[in-house]
Short mmCIF file of C-alpha atoms and ligand atoms in Angstrom, two decimals:
data_model
loop_
_atom_site.label_atom_id
_atom_site.label_comp_id
_atom_site.label_asym_id
_atom_site.label_seq_id
_atom_site.Cartn_x
_atom_site.Cartn_y
_atom_site.Cartn_z
CA MET A 1 86.63 77.82 93.48
CA ARG A 2 87.64 75.40 96.21
CA SER A 3 89.10 77.41 99.05
CA ALA A 4 92.84 77.80 99.06
CA ASP A 5 94.57 75.07 101.03
CA ALA A 6 98.08 75.59 102.38
CA SER A 7 98.66 71.84 102.59
CA LEU A 8 98.19 71.36 98.84
CA ARG A 9 100.84 73.71 97.46
CA PRO A 10 103.95 75.45 98.70
CA THR A 11 102.61 78.92 97.93
CA ARG A 12 101.10 80.86 100.80
CA ALA A 13 100.83 84.29 102.31
CA GLU A 14 101.87 84.14 105.94
CA VAL A 15 100.17 86.90 107.91
CA LEU A 16 102.17 87.93 110.94
CA LEU A 17 99.57 88.91 113.50
CA ASP A 18 102.17 90.09 115.98
CA ALA A 19 103.37 92.58 113.36
CA ILE A 20 99.81 93.90 113.09
CA GLY A 21 99.62 94.28 116.88
CA HIS A 22 103.00 96.04 116.85
CA ASN A 23 101.90 98.36 114.03
CA LEU A 24 98.76 99.29 115.95
CA ARG A 25 100.97 100.34 118.87
CA VAL A 26 103.14 102.44 116.52
CA VAL A 27 100.03 104.12 115.08
CA ARG A 28 98.65 104.71 118.57
CA ALA A 29 101.88 106.37 119.67
CA ALA A 30 101.83 108.62 116.58
CA ALA A 31 98.14 109.40 117.10
CA LYS A 32 99.02 110.76 120.54
CA GLY A 33 95.97 109.87 122.53
CA CYS A 34 93.27 110.08 119.91
CA LYS A 35 91.32 106.98 118.96
CA VAL A 36 92.35 104.61 116.19
CA LEU A 37 89.88 103.32 113.65
CA ALA A 38 91.43 100.38 111.80
CA VAL A 39 90.60 100.40 108.11
CA VAL A 40 90.07 96.76 107.17
CA LYS A 41 88.24 97.07 103.85
CA ALA A 42 89.14 94.84 100.89
CA ASP A 43 89.72 91.86 103.18
CA ALA A 44 92.05 93.88 105.40
CA TYR A 45 94.11 94.98 102.41
CA GLY A 46 94.46 91.35 101.34
CA HIS A 47 95.52 90.00 104.75
CA GLY A 48 92.17 88.40 105.66
CA VAL A 49 89.66 90.50 107.49
CA VAL A 50 88.41 88.23 110.24
CA PRO A 51 91.71 87.12 111.83
CA VAL A 52 93.13 90.62 111.43
CA ALA A 53 90.12 92.34 112.99
CA GLN A 54 89.99 89.80 115.82
CA ARG A 55 93.62 90.49 116.62
CA LEU A 56 93.12 94.26 116.43
CA GLN A 57 90.09 94.01 118.69
CA ALA A 58 92.09 91.93 121.18
CA GLU A 59 94.74 94.67 121.07
CA GLY A 60 92.10 97.22 122.00
CA VAL A 61 91.55 99.09 118.73
CA ASP A 62 88.69 101.56 119.01
CA GLY A 63 86.76 100.75 115.84
CA PHE A 64 86.88 99.60 112.25
CA GLY A 65 86.35 101.11 108.84
CA VAL A 66 85.03 99.05 105.95
CA ALA A 67 84.01 100.11 102.46
CA LEU A 68 80.90 97.97 102.08
CA ALA A 69 77.99 96.89 104.25
CA GLU A 70 78.77 93.23 103.62
CA GLU A 71 82.29 93.70 104.93
CA GLY A 72 80.86 95.11 108.15
CA ILE A 73 78.30 92.33 108.49
CA GLU A 74 81.06 89.75 108.08
CA LEU A 75 82.88 91.37 111.01
CA ARG A 76 79.78 91.32 113.22
CA GLU A 77 79.24 87.63 112.40
CA ALA A 78 82.83 87.01 113.49
CA GLY A 79 82.18 88.59 116.88
CA ILE A 80 83.58 92.06 116.32
CA ASP A 81 81.71 94.34 118.71
CA ARG A 82 83.47 97.70 118.25
CA ALA A 83 82.13 100.57 116.15
CA ILE A 84 82.18 99.76 112.43
CA LEU A 85 81.97 102.66 110.02
CA VAL A 86 80.78 101.92 106.45
CA LEU A 87 82.91 104.36 104.52
CA ASN A 88 81.47 104.28 101.01
CA GLY A 89 78.15 105.74 102.04
CA ILE A 90 75.98 104.23 99.33
CA SER A 91 74.13 101.25 100.69
CA GLY A 92 72.09 99.85 97.79
CA GLY A 93 69.36 97.80 99.42
CA ALA A 94 71.26 97.20 102.66
CA HIS A 95 69.86 99.98 104.86
CA ARG A 96 67.89 97.66 107.12
CA ASP A 97 70.81 95.21 107.32
CA ILE A 98 73.20 98.01 108.29
CA ILE A 99 70.94 99.06 111.15
CA ALA A 100 70.32 95.47 112.24
CA ALA A 101 74.06 94.77 112.35
CA GLY A 102 74.74 97.93 114.33
CA LEU A 103 77.00 99.40 111.65
CA THR A 104 77.45 103.15 111.40
CA PRO A 105 76.78 104.59 107.96
CA VAL A 106 78.71 107.43 106.41
CA LEU A 107 76.23 109.89 104.92
CA TYR A 108 76.51 112.48 102.16
CA GLU A 109 73.46 111.84 99.94
CA LEU A 110 69.93 112.93 100.82
CA SER A 111 68.52 109.84 99.10
CA GLU A 112 70.50 107.75 101.60
CA ALA A 113 69.18 109.85 104.50
CA SER A 114 65.68 109.22 103.20
CA ALA A 115 66.28 105.46 102.91
CA PHE A 116 67.64 105.20 106.46
CA ASP A 117 64.85 107.37 107.81
CA ALA A 118 62.33 105.05 106.16
CA VAL A 119 63.66 102.00 108.04
CA SER A 120 64.30 103.81 111.33
CA ALA A 121 61.01 102.78 112.99
CA GLY A 122 61.20 105.98 115.00
CA ARG A 123 64.64 105.25 116.47
CA PRO A 124 67.53 107.64 115.91
CA ILE A 125 70.00 106.60 113.21
CA ASP A 126 73.56 107.64 114.09
CA VAL A 127 75.63 108.62 111.05
CA HIS A 128 78.94 110.24 110.26
CA LEU A 129 78.52 113.09 107.80
CA LYS A 130 81.22 113.19 105.16
CA VAL A 131 82.21 116.47 103.59
CA ASP A 132 84.28 116.82 100.46
CA THR A 133 87.03 119.29 101.20
CA GLY A 134 89.05 118.52 98.08
CA MET A 135 89.27 114.79 97.33
CA GLY A 136 86.53 115.32 94.78
CA ARG A 137 84.89 111.91 95.04
CA LEU A 138 82.54 111.31 97.95
CA GLY A 139 81.15 113.68 100.55
CA VAL A 140 78.95 116.77 100.46
CA PRO A 141 80.84 119.48 98.56
CA LEU A 142 81.45 122.44 100.86
CA GLY A 143 79.48 124.74 98.57
CA GLU A 144 76.41 122.51 98.91
CA LEU A 145 76.63 121.85 102.64
CA ASP A 146 74.26 124.61 103.73
CA GLU A 147 71.54 123.38 101.38
CA PHE A 148 72.20 119.74 102.36
CA LEU A 149 71.79 120.49 106.06
CA ARG A 150 68.61 122.46 105.40
CA GLU A 151 67.15 119.52 103.45
CA LEU A 152 68.30 117.01 106.04
CA ARG A 153 65.73 118.47 108.46
CA ARG A 154 63.14 116.44 106.56
CA PHE A 155 64.60 113.27 108.07
CA PRO A 156 64.32 113.65 111.82
CA SER A 157 65.70 110.21 112.66
CA ILE A 158 69.14 111.09 111.25
CA ARG A 159 71.56 112.06 114.00
CA ILE A 160 75.00 113.35 113.00
CA VAL A 161 77.35 111.87 115.60
CA GLY A 162 80.51 112.22 113.54
CA LEU A 163 81.91 114.58 110.94
CA MET A 164 84.63 113.46 108.56
CA THR A 165 86.57 114.28 105.45
CA HIS A 166 89.28 112.48 103.47
CA LEU A 167 92.67 113.94 102.57
CA SER A 168 94.05 113.47 99.08
CA THR A 169 97.70 114.51 99.58
CA ALA A 170 98.69 113.63 103.15
CA ASP A 171 101.70 111.83 101.65
CA THR A 172 102.76 114.54 99.20
CA ASP A 173 101.42 118.10 99.56
CA PRO A 174 101.16 119.78 102.97
CA ASP A 175 99.70 122.99 101.48
CA TYR A 176 96.74 121.12 100.06
CA VAL A 177 96.27 119.35 103.41
CA ALA A 178 96.09 122.79 105.03
CA GLU A 179 93.47 123.87 102.48
CA GLN A 180 91.40 120.78 103.15
CA ILE A 181 91.63 121.25 106.91
CA ALA A 182 90.53 124.88 106.56
CA GLY A 183 87.52 123.64 104.60
CA PHE A 184 86.84 121.08 107.31
CA ALA A 185 86.86 123.83 109.95
CA HIS A 186 84.30 125.74 107.91
CA ALA A 187 82.14 122.60 107.69
CA GLN A 188 82.30 122.11 111.47
CA GLY A 189 80.98 125.63 112.03
CA LEU A 190 78.13 125.14 109.58
CA VAL A 191 77.11 121.76 110.98
CA ARG A 192 76.98 123.24 114.49
CA ARG A 193 75.00 126.22 113.29
CA PHE A 194 72.34 123.77 112.13
CA GLY A 195 72.15 122.40 115.66
CA HIS A 196 74.17 119.20 115.23
CA GLU A 197 76.82 118.31 117.79
CA PRO A 198 79.05 115.64 116.22
CA ALA A 199 81.02 114.07 119.04
CA VAL A 200 83.82 112.82 116.80
CA LEU A 201 85.72 114.52 114.04
CA HIS A 202 88.15 112.66 111.78
CA ALA A 203 90.22 113.23 108.68
CA ALA A 204 93.59 111.48 108.95
CA ASN A 205 94.71 108.40 107.05
CA SER A 206 98.03 106.66 107.83
CA ALA A 207 100.25 109.26 106.18
CA ALA A 208 98.43 112.09 107.95
CA CYS A 209 98.68 110.22 111.24
CA PHE A 210 102.49 110.35 110.97
CA ARG A 211 102.98 113.65 109.17
CA HIS A 212 100.10 115.92 110.12
CA PRO A 213 99.19 116.00 113.81
CA GLU A 214 96.93 118.97 113.07
CA THR A 215 94.61 116.53 111.24
CA HIS A 216 94.22 114.06 114.11
CA PHE A 217 91.06 115.47 115.73
CA ASP A 218 89.31 112.62 117.63
CA TRP A 219 90.04 109.56 115.49
CA VAL A 220 92.68 108.60 112.97
CA ARG A 221 91.63 106.14 110.27
CA ALA A 222 94.69 103.99 109.75
CA GLY A 223 94.86 101.39 107.01
CA ILE A 224 98.16 100.74 105.29
CA ALA A 225 100.22 101.48 108.42
CA LEU A 226 98.62 98.54 110.23
CA TYR A 227 99.89 96.26 107.50
CA GLY A 228 103.41 97.63 107.80
CA TYR A 229 103.75 100.58 105.43
CA PRO A 230 103.60 104.25 106.41
CA GLY A 231 101.76 105.50 103.31
CA SER A 232 104.63 107.68 102.08
CA SER A 233 108.29 107.15 101.28
CA ALA A 234 108.97 110.37 103.19
CA ILE A 235 107.85 108.79 106.47
CA ASP A 236 110.20 106.76 108.58
CA ALA A 237 108.16 104.82 111.14
CA PRO A 238 109.15 101.58 112.87
CA LEU A 239 106.42 99.52 111.20
CA ARG A 240 106.72 95.84 110.32
CA PRO A 241 105.31 94.43 107.07
CA ALA A 242 102.68 91.88 108.05
CA MET A 243 102.62 89.71 104.95
CA ARG A 244 105.29 87.17 104.02
CA TRP A 245 104.52 85.67 100.61
CA ARG A 246 106.45 82.48 99.93
CA THR A 247 106.62 79.59 97.54
CA GLU A 248 109.19 77.01 96.51
CA VAL A 249 111.36 76.48 93.44
CA LEU A 250 109.59 74.09 91.08
CA ARG A 251 112.31 73.53 88.52
CA VAL A 252 115.88 74.65 87.82
CA ARG A 253 117.39 74.67 84.36
CA THR A 254 120.21 76.23 82.38
CA LEU A 255 119.79 78.58 79.44
CA GLU A 256 122.60 79.10 76.98
CA ALA A 257 123.37 82.42 75.31
CA GLY A 258 120.59 83.16 72.84
CA ASP A 259 117.96 81.00 74.58
CA SER A 260 114.75 82.75 75.51
CA VAL A 261 112.18 82.17 78.22
CA GLY A 262 108.45 82.55 78.50
CA TYR A 263 105.63 84.02 76.43
CA GLY A 264 106.79 86.58 73.90
CA ARG A 265 110.47 85.73 74.47
CA SER A 266 110.88 89.01 76.35
CA PHE A 267 114.09 87.72 77.98
CA ARG A 268 116.98 86.26 76.03
CA ALA A 269 120.06 84.99 77.79
CA THR A 270 123.30 86.70 76.78
CA SER A 271 125.40 84.10 78.56
CA THR A 272 124.84 80.83 80.40
CA THR A 273 122.02 81.50 82.87
CA ARG A 274 120.60 79.39 85.71
CA LEU A 275 116.87 79.76 85.81
CA ALA A 276 114.47 78.83 88.59
CA THR A 277 110.77 78.49 87.84
CA ILE A 278 108.37 79.24 90.70
CA PRO A 279 104.68 78.31 90.83
CA VAL A 280 103.30 81.82 91.25
CA GLY A 281 101.92 84.06 88.55
CA TYR A 282 99.42 86.80 87.90
CA GLY A 283 96.63 84.34 88.72
CA ASP A 284 97.99 84.52 92.26
CA GLY A 285 98.15 88.29 92.12
CA LEU A 286 101.78 88.79 91.15
CA LEU A 287 101.45 91.85 88.97
CA ARG A 288 102.50 91.06 85.40
CA SER A 289 103.95 94.53 85.05
CA ALA A 290 106.80 93.34 87.32
CA SER A 291 108.00 91.09 84.46
CA ASN A 292 111.71 91.66 83.83
CA ARG A 293 111.71 94.26 86.65
CA GLY A 294 110.86 92.65 89.98
CA HIS A 295 112.87 90.38 92.26
CA VAL A 296 112.40 87.21 94.29
CA LEU A 297 114.52 86.14 97.26
CA VAL A 298 116.18 82.73 96.97
CA ARG A 299 118.78 81.61 99.52
CA GLY A 300 118.87 85.18 100.85
CA ALA A 301 119.76 86.72 97.46
CA ARG A 302 117.69 89.15 95.38
CA CYS A 303 117.19 87.34 92.09
CA PRO A 304 115.73 89.17 89.10
CA ILE A 305 112.45 88.06 87.54
CA VAL A 306 113.23 87.37 83.89
CA GLY A 307 110.73 86.86 81.08
CA ASN A 308 107.04 87.57 81.28
CA ILE A 309 105.18 86.58 84.43
CA ALA A 310 102.51 84.07 83.35
CA MET A 311 99.26 83.10 85.04
CA ASP A 312 100.78 80.34 87.18
CA LEU A 313 104.54 80.58 86.69
CA THR A 314 107.39 83.05 87.02
CA THR A 315 111.02 82.58 86.04
CA VAL A 316 113.90 83.93 88.07
CA ASP A 317 117.58 84.30 87.23
CA VAL A 318 119.48 82.48 89.98
CA SER A 319 122.87 82.46 88.18
CA GLY A 320 124.47 84.37 91.04
CA VAL A 321 123.28 81.98 93.74
CA PRO A 322 125.18 78.71 94.13
CA GLY A 323 123.32 75.47 94.67
CA VAL A 324 119.72 76.53 94.05
CA ALA A 325 117.61 73.38 94.02
CA ILE A 326 114.03 72.24 93.61
CA GLY A 327 112.17 72.88 96.87
CA ASP A 328 114.21 75.93 97.93
CA GLU A 329 112.06 78.63 99.43
CA ALA A 330 111.37 81.55 97.07
CA LEU A 331 110.09 84.71 98.67
CA LEU A 332 108.02 87.36 96.90
CA LEU A 333 107.51 89.43 100.05
CA GLY A 334 109.23 89.18 103.38
CA GLU A 335 112.53 88.48 105.04
CA GLN A 336 114.84 85.56 104.25
CA ASP A 337 118.31 85.08 105.73
CA GLY A 338 118.59 88.78 106.51
CA ALA A 339 117.50 89.94 103.04
CA VAL A 340 114.20 91.79 102.68
CA LEU A 341 111.75 92.36 99.85
CA ASP A 342 108.67 94.30 100.72
CA ALA A 343 105.58 95.61 98.97
CA ARG A 344 107.38 98.87 98.17
CA ASP A 345 109.98 96.97 96.15
CA LEU A 346 107.37 95.02 94.23
CA ALA A 347 105.24 98.15 93.77
CA LYS A 348 108.18 100.04 92.33
CA ALA A 349 108.95 97.21 89.91
CA ALA A 350 105.33 96.96 88.84
CA GLY A 351 104.74 100.70 88.58
CA THR A 352 102.12 100.80 91.33
CA ILE A 353 101.70 101.33 95.08
CA PRO A 354 102.02 98.89 98.00
CA TYR A 355 98.23 99.01 98.50
CA GLU A 356 97.69 97.36 95.10
CA VAL A 357 100.44 94.78 95.62
CA LEU A 358 98.82 93.64 98.88
CA THR A 359 95.14 93.71 97.89
CA ASN A 360 96.01 91.95 94.65
CA VAL A 361 97.26 88.73 96.27
CA SER A 362 94.46 86.49 95.07
CA ARG A 363 92.14 84.03 96.77
CA ARG A 364 94.17 81.20 95.29
CA VAL A 365 96.96 81.98 97.76
CA PRO A 366 96.14 80.45 101.15
CA ARG A 367 96.55 82.84 104.08
CA VAL A 368 98.29 81.27 107.05
CA TYR A 369 98.12 83.16 110.34
CA LEU A 370 101.19 83.18 112.53
CA ASN A 371 101.81 84.59 115.98
CA GLY A 372 105.34 85.45 116.87
C1 PLP B 401 87.90 107.09 103.91
C2 PLP B 401 89.21 106.42 104.18
N1 PLP B 401 89.85 106.67 105.33
C3 PLP B 401 91.05 106.10 105.62
C4 PLP B 401 91.63 105.22 104.73
C5 PLP B 401 92.95 104.58 105.11
O1 PLP B 401 93.97 105.04 104.29
P1 PLP B 401 95.46 104.49 104.51
O2 PLP B 401 95.42 103.07 104.11
O3 PLP B 401 96.27 105.32 103.59
O4 PLP B 401 95.79 104.67 105.95
C6 PLP B 401 91.00 104.93 103.52
C7 PLP B 401 91.65 104.04 102.57
O5 PLP B 401 91.70 104.23 101.40
C8 PLP B 401 89.75 105.55 103.24
O6 PLP B 401 89.11 105.29 102.09
#
């Protein structure tokens, strides 16, 4: 696909870099003196990893978290020189590349320890050991940690410089957080008993950063908060959404009572209805499940999406907004004339979470980076 070009169509995602800088300061204040690792996987949650990471680095962030080796290598090639932690921990054939790029692997599999040891050329390989205290996906299960550490002695190059876990309910269930943190304390004791001295401990995601100071340890790993959302509806933090997703009205027409619109005729007008068509659809990442449920801002009014969202087009009821015309700005995310639609609104309409709304904005939508 030819790369997205903001000069060719009115649709674009404006990424507000000042908002990202502001959000980092909010996270830092909540993290109360511990370091902040910015999670920028999945193209910085859809915002564009290189400009976002460059801005965060300029703002003095302490390090970055990516899911995949190639995401970390892209950051190094863009001049990012802070610590980069590769969170997924399974490196395929990329062990040598990870070392060469100075990325820090997360470790929880002995086969990975063996593969790194094999390419170490006698130099120590610094890793963060991940323990599974209850997320149930990645990490050494607590019950297997003793055996894991015993076996790890076979790979003398591996140096555990960090110990981490991941919380599954920081946004919803404080009791389970407490259980996970108790498990993490147990893991710390065991790791030390085997002679390792991890200098950094970390467990907190964005929600834990705001809600659970007892999980802060040495680093917080903040993702969604940097993009403007606290990670839980229960958290009130002065964050600013960093993506403004805009397009323009392509066509305006009138439906009479009984007329239908779009594939499947899922909307039928019950009275005369003014309809604006906008050139954004699920091919741009607008979740189809927001059909007949989501909203778009036009002239500062929240206008309901009516009919099924199609690949390239969406139809919006603008009956309540006088004078809507071709070329008017239509906003899927952001602020317009004092009205706001954010990823929480769209997530609610689509039956998902803001993370998916943001990462789903497709490559076809040009990202335009704005300061101020
Ligand atoms: C291991 C790990 N830490 C931290 C985060 C950041 O989470 P959040 O975006 O909720 O701050 C993620 C994201 O999913 C993650 O996978």
